[in-house]
Short mmCIF file of C-alpha atoms in Angstrom, two decimals:
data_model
loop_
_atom_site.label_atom_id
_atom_site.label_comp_id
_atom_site.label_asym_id
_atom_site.label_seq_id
_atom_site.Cartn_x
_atom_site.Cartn_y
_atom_site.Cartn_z
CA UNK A 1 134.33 128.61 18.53
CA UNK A 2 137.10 130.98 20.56
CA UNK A 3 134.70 134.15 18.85
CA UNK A 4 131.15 132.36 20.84
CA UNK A 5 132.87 131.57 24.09
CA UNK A 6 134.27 134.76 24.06
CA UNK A 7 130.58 136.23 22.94
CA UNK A 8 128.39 134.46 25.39
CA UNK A 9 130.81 133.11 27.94
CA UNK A 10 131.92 129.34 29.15
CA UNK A 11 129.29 127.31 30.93
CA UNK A 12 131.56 127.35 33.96
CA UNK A 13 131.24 130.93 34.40
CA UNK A 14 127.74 131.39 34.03
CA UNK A 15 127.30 128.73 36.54
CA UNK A 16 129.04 130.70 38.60
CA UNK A 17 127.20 133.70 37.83
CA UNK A 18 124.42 131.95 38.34
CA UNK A 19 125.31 131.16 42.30
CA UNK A 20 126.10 134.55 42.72
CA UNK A 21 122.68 135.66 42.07
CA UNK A 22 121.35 132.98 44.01
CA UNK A 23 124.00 133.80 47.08
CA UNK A 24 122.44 137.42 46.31
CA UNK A 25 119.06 136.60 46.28
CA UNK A 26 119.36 134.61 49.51
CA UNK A 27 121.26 136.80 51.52
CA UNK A 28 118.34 140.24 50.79
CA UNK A 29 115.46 137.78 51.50
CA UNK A 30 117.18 136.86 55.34
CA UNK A 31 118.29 140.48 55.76
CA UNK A 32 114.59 141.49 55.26
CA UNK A 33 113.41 138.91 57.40
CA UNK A 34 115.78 140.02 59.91
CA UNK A 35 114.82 143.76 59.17
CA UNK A 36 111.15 143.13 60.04
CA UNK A 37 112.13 141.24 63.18
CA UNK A 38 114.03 144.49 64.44
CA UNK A 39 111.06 146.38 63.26
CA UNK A 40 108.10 144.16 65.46
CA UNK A 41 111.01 144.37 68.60
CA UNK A 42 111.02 148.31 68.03
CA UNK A 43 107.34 148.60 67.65
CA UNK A 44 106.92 145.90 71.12
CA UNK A 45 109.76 148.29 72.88
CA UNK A 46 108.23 151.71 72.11
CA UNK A 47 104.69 150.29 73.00
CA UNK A 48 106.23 148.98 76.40
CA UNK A 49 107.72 153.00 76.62
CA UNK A 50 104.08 154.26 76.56
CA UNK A 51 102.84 152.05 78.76
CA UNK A 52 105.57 152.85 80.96
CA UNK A 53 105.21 156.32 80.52
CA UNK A 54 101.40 156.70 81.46
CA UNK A 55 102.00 154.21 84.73
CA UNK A 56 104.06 157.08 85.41
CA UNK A 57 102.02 159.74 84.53
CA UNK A 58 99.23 158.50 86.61
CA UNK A 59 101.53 158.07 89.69
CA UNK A 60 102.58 161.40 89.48
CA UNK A 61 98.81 162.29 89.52
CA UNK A 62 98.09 160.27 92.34
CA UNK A 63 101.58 161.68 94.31
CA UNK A 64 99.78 165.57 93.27
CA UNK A 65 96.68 164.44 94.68
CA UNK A 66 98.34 163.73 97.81
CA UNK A 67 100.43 166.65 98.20
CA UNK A 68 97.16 169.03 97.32
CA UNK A 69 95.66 166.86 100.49
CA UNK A 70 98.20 167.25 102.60
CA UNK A 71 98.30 170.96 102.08
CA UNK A 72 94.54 171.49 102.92
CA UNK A 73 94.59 171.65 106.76
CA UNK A 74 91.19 170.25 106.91
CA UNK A 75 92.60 166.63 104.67
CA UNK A 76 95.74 166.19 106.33
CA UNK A 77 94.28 164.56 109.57
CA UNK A 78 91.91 162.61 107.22
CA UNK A 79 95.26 161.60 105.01
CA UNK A 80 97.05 160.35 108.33
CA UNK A 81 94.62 158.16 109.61
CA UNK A 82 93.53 156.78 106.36
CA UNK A 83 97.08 155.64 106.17
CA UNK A 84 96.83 154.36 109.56
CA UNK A 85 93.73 152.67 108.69
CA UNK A 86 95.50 151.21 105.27
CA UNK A 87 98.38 149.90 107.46
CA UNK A 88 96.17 148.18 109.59
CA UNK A 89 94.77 146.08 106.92
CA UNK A 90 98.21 145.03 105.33
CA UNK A 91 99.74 144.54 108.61
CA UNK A 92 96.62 142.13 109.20
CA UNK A 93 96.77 140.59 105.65
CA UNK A 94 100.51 139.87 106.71
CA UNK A 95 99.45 138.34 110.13
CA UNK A 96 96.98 135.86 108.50
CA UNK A 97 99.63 135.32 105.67
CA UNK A 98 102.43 134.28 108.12
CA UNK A 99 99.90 132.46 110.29
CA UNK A 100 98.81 130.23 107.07
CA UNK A 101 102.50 129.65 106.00
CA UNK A 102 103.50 128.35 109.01
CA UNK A 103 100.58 126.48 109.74
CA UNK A 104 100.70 124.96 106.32
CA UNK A 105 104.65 124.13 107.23
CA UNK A 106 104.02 122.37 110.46
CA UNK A 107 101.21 120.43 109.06
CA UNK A 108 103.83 119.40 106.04
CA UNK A 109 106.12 118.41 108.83
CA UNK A 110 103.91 116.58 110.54
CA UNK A 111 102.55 114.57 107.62
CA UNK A 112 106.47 114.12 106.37
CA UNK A 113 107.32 112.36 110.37
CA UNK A 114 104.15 110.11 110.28
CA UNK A 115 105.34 109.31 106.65
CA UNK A 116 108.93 108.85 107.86
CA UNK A 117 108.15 106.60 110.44
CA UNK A 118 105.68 104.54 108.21
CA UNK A 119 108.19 103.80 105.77
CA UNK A 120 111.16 103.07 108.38
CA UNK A 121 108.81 100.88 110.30
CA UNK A 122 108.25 98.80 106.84
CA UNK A 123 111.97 98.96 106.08
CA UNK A 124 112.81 97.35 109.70
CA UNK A 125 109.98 94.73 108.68
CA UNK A 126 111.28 94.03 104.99
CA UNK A 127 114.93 93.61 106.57
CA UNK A 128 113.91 91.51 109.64
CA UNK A 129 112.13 88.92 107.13
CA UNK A 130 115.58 88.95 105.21
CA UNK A 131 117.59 88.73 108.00
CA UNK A 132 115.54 85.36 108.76
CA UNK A 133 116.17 83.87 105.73
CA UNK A 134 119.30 84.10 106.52
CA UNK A 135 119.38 82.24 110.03
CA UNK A 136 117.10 79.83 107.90
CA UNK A 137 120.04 79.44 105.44
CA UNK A 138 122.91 79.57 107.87
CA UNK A 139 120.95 76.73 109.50
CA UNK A 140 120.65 74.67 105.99
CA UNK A 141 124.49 75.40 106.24
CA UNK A 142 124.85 73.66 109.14
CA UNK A 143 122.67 70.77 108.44
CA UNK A 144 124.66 69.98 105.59
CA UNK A 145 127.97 70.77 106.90
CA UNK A 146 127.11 67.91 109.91
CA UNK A 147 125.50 65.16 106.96
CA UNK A 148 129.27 66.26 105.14
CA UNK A 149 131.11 65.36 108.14
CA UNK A 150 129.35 62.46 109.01
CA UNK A 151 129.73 60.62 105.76
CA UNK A 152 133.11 61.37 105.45
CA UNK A 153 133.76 59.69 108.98
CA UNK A 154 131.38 57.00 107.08
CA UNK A 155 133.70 56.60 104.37
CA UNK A 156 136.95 56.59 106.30
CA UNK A 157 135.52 54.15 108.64
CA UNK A 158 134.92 51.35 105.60
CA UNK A 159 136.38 48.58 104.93
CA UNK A 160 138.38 48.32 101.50
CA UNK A 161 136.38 45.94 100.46
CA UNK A 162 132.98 47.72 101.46
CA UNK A 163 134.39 50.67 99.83
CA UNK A 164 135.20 48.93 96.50
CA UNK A 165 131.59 48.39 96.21
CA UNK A 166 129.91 51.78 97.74
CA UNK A 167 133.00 54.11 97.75
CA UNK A 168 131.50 55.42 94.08
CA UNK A 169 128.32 56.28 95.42
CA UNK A 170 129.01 57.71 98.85
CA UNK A 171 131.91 59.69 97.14
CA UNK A 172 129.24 61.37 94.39
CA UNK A 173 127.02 62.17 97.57
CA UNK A 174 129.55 63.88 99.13
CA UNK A 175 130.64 65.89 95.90
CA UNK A 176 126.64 66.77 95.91
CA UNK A 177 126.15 67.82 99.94
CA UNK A 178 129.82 70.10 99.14
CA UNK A 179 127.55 71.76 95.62
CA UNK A 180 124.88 72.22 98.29
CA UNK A 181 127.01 73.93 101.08
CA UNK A 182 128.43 75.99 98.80
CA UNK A 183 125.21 77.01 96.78
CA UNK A 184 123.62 77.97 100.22
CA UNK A 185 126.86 79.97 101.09
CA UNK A 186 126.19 81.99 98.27
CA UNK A 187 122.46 82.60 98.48
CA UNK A 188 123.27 83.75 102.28
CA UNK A 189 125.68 86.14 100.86
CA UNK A 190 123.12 87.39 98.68
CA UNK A 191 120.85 88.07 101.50
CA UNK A 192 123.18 89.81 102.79
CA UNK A 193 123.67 91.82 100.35
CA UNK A 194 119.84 92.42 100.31
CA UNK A 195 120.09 93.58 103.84
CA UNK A 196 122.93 96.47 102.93
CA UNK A 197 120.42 97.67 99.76
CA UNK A 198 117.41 97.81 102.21
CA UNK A 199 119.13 99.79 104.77
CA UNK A 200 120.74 102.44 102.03
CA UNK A 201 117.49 103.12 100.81
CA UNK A 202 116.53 106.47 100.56
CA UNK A 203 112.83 107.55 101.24
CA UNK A 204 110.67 109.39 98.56
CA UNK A 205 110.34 112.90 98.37
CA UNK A 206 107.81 114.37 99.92
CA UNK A 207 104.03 113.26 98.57
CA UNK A 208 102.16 116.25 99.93
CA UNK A 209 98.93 117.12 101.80
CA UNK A 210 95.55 115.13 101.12
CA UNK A 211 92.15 116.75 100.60
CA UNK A 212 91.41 116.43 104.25
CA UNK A 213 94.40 117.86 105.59
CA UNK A 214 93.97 121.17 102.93
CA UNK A 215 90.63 121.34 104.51
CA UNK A 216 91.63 121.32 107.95
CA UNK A 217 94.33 123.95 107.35
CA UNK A 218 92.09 126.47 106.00
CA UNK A 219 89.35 126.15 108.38
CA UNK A 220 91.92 126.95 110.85
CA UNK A 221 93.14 130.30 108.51
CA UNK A 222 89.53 130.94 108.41
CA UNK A 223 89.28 130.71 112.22
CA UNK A 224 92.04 132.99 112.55
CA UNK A 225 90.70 135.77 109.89
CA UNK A 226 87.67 135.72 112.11
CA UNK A 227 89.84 135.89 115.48
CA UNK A 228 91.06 138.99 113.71
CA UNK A 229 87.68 140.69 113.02
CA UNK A 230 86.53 140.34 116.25
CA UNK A 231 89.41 141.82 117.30
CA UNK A 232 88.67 145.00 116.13
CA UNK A 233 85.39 145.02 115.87
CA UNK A 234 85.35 145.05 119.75
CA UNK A 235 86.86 148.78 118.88
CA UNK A 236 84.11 149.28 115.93
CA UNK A 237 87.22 149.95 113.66
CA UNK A 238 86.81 146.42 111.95
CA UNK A 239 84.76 148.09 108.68
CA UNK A 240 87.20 151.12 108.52
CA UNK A 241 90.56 149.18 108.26
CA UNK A 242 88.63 146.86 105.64
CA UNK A 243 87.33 150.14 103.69
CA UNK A 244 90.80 151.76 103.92
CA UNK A 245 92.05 148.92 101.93
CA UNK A 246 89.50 148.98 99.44
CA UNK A 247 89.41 152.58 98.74
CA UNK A 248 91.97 155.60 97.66
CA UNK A 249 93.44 158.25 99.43
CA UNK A 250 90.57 160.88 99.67
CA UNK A 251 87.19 158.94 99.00
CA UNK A 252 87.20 158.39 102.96
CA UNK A 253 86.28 161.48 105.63
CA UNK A 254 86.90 160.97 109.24
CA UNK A 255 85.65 163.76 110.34
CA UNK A 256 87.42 166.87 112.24
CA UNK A 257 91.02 166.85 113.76
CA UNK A 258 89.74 165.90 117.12
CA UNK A 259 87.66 163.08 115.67
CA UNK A 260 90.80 162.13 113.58
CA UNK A 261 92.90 162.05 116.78
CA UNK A 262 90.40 160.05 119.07
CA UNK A 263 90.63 157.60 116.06
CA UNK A 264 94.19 157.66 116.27
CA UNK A 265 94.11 156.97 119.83
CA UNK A 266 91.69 153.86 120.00
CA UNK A 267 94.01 152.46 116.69
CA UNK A 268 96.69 152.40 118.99
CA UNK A 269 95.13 151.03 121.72
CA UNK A 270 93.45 148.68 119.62
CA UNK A 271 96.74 147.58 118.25
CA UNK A 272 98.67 147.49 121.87
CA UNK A 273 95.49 144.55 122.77
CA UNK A 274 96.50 142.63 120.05
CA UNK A 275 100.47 142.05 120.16
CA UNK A 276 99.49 141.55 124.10
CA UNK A 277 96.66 138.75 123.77
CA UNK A 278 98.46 135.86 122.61
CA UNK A 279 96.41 132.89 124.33
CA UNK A 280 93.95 132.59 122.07
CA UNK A 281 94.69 128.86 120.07
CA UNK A 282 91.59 126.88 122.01
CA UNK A 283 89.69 129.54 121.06
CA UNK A 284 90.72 129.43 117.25
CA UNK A 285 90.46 125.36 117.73
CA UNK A 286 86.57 125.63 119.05
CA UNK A 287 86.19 127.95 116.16
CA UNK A 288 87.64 125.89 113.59
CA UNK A 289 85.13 122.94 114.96
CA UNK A 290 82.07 124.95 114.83
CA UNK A 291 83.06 126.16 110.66
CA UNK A 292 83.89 122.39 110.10
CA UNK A 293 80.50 121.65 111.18
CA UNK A 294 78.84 124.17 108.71
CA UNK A 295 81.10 123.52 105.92
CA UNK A 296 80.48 122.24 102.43
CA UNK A 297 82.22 121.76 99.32
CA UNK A 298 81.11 121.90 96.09
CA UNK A 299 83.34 118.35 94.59
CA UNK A 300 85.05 116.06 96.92
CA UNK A 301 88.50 117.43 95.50
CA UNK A 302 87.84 120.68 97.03
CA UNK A 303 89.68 121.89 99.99
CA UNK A 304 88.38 125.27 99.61
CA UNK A 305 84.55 125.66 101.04
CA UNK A 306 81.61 127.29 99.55
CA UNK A 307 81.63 130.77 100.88
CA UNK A 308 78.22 130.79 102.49
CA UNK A 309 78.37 127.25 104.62
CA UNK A 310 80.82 129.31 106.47
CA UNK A 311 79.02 133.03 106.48
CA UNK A 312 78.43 132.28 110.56
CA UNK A 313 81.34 134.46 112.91
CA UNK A 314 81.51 133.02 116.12
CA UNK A 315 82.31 135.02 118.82
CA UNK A 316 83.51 132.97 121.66
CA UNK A 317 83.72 134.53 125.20
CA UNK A 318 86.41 134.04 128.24
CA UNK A 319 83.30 132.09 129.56
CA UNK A 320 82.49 129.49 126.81
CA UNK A 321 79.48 131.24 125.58
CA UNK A 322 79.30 131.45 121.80
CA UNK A 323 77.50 134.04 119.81
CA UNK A 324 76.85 134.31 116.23
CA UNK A 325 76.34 136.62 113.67
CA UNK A 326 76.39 136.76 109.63
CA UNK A 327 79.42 137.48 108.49
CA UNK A 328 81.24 136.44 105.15
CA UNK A 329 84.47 136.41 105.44
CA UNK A 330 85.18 134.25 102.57
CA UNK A 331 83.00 135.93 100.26
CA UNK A 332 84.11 138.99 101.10
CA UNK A 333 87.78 138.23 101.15
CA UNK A 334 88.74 139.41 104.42
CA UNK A 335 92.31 140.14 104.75
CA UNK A 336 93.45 138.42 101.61
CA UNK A 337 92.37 135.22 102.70
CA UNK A 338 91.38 134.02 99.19
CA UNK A 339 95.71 134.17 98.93
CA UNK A 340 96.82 132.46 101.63
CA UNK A 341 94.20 128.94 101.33
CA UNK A 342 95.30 126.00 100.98
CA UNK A 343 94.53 124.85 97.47
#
């Protein structure tokens, strides 16, 4: 028997031969798994590198292209007020995008106050009807407190004879009117305590604008987009700051240096108007009223309107007159409005 076990081996060791190979087996199936993990990351990362790289490689195009321009004395002038142009339109994109935000935030202010004071207003009201249970109770109090009073007076005033036969009774009444008392001292307390919870109560957060408020907001933004197209469309610049922010570097000619320079001239002039006209919000209100009036939405849940109920620009004079003309500047995204609504 000693010969076979030392043949073939004791069952204990090949057991634990056999957890070896299973320890073995185990251990190369999660190192492959964790092989082909490393292998999908490496393939993600060196895709990510040659994206990377041709972003690159067509900025570096696009920073050639604008040196070759530069160079060329007959682009630069075009280059310069192209930029000018370009700067125009973010610089308005940023004044309707400030104008919206803080717009948005003063209408959120607004609607937080008026909620404020609703819910204070029904705190005082919820408190003032406990506080008068309470003068209702402190009154029950009283009452009983007097009836206490009066029967013990009763009882001391009998007779010992009169109290041999009633003394039983009245004294079980007055056990019940001091259970009373005290019951209604403790229910007063708990008002009381009512009153403290009521007035630690903290308001909800904030429950945000309604459907009709969103709606009013961006007829406003609207109203402003269009205050600035008019702007500088008294200046006839309006469709060259909006095509510099369409289009590259290049795909727009302005013409010689002299034209370039009178275009310079009337951007800055155009631009010194603006930052000095600052009395314009009854204009943007009337302006706001006459888009409300043309406005439609497509559901009831929409605070955004369909782009061509509010095609009309209104150009509203020092004098009141109104003028209008097609114009979509919803449809046609003027100044990044489609960003900065109220949604």
């Amino acid at each position: 028997m000693s010969n076979l076990t030392a043949i073939f081996g004791s069952s204990a060791e090949k057991s634990q031969d056999s957890e070896k190979l299973m320890d073995l087996y185990w251990n190369r199936a999660e190192l492959k798994k964790e092989f082909a993990g490393m292998r999908k990351e490496q393939f993600r990362l060196e895709d990510k590198i040659k994206r990377q790289e041709g972003a690159t490689a067509r900025l570096q195009q696009k920073l050639d292209y604008l040196e070759d321009l530069l160079i060329d004395p007959q682009q630069a002038h075009n280059v310069v007020v192209y930029f000018q142009f370009r700067g125009m339109a973010m610089q308005s994109e940023r004044k309707l995008a400030k104008f919206a935000e803080q717009l948005k935030q003063q209408r959120e202010q607004k609607e937080h106050d008026s909620f404020l004071g609703d819910w204070n207003d029904k705190l005082l009201e919820e408190a003032s009807q406990v506080k008068l249970q309470i003068l209702e109770k402190r009154d029950q109090v009283q009452q009983l407190e007097d009836q206490l009073q009066a029967e013990r007076q009763r009882l001391t005033a009998m007779s010992a004879f009169v109290r041999f036969f009633r003394g039983r009774s009245l004294t079980k009444l007055l056990d019940d009117l001091a259970t009373q008392i005290e019951t209604a001292q403790q229910e007063e307390q708990t008002l009381k305590e009512d009153v403290k919870i009521i007035k630690n109560r903290q308001p909800p957060g904030s429950q945000g604008l309604d459907i009709a408020t969103k709606r009013s907001i961006n007829l406003m933004i609207l109203a402003f987009a269009q205050h600035l197209y008019v702007h500088f469309a008294n200046d006839d610049l309006v469709d060259l700051i909006k095509e510099a922010g369409e289009k590259s570097v290049g795909a727009i000619a302005y013409g010689s240096k002299y034209e370039c320079e009178q275009l310079l001239t009337r951007m800055q002039k155009c631009n010194e108007k603006f930052e000095q006209n600052t009395d314009f919000a009854d204009t943007l209100q009337k302006r706001a009223l006459l888009l409300g009036e043309r406005a439609k939405f497509h559901q009831n849940t929409d605070a955004v309107p369909d782009s061509e109920s509010v095609r009309a620009l209104f150009r509203i004079g020092d004098d009141g007159l109104i003028r209008e003309s097609d114009v979509n500047m919803l449809g046609d995204n003027y100044w990044g409005i489609s960003k900065v609504l109220s949604r």
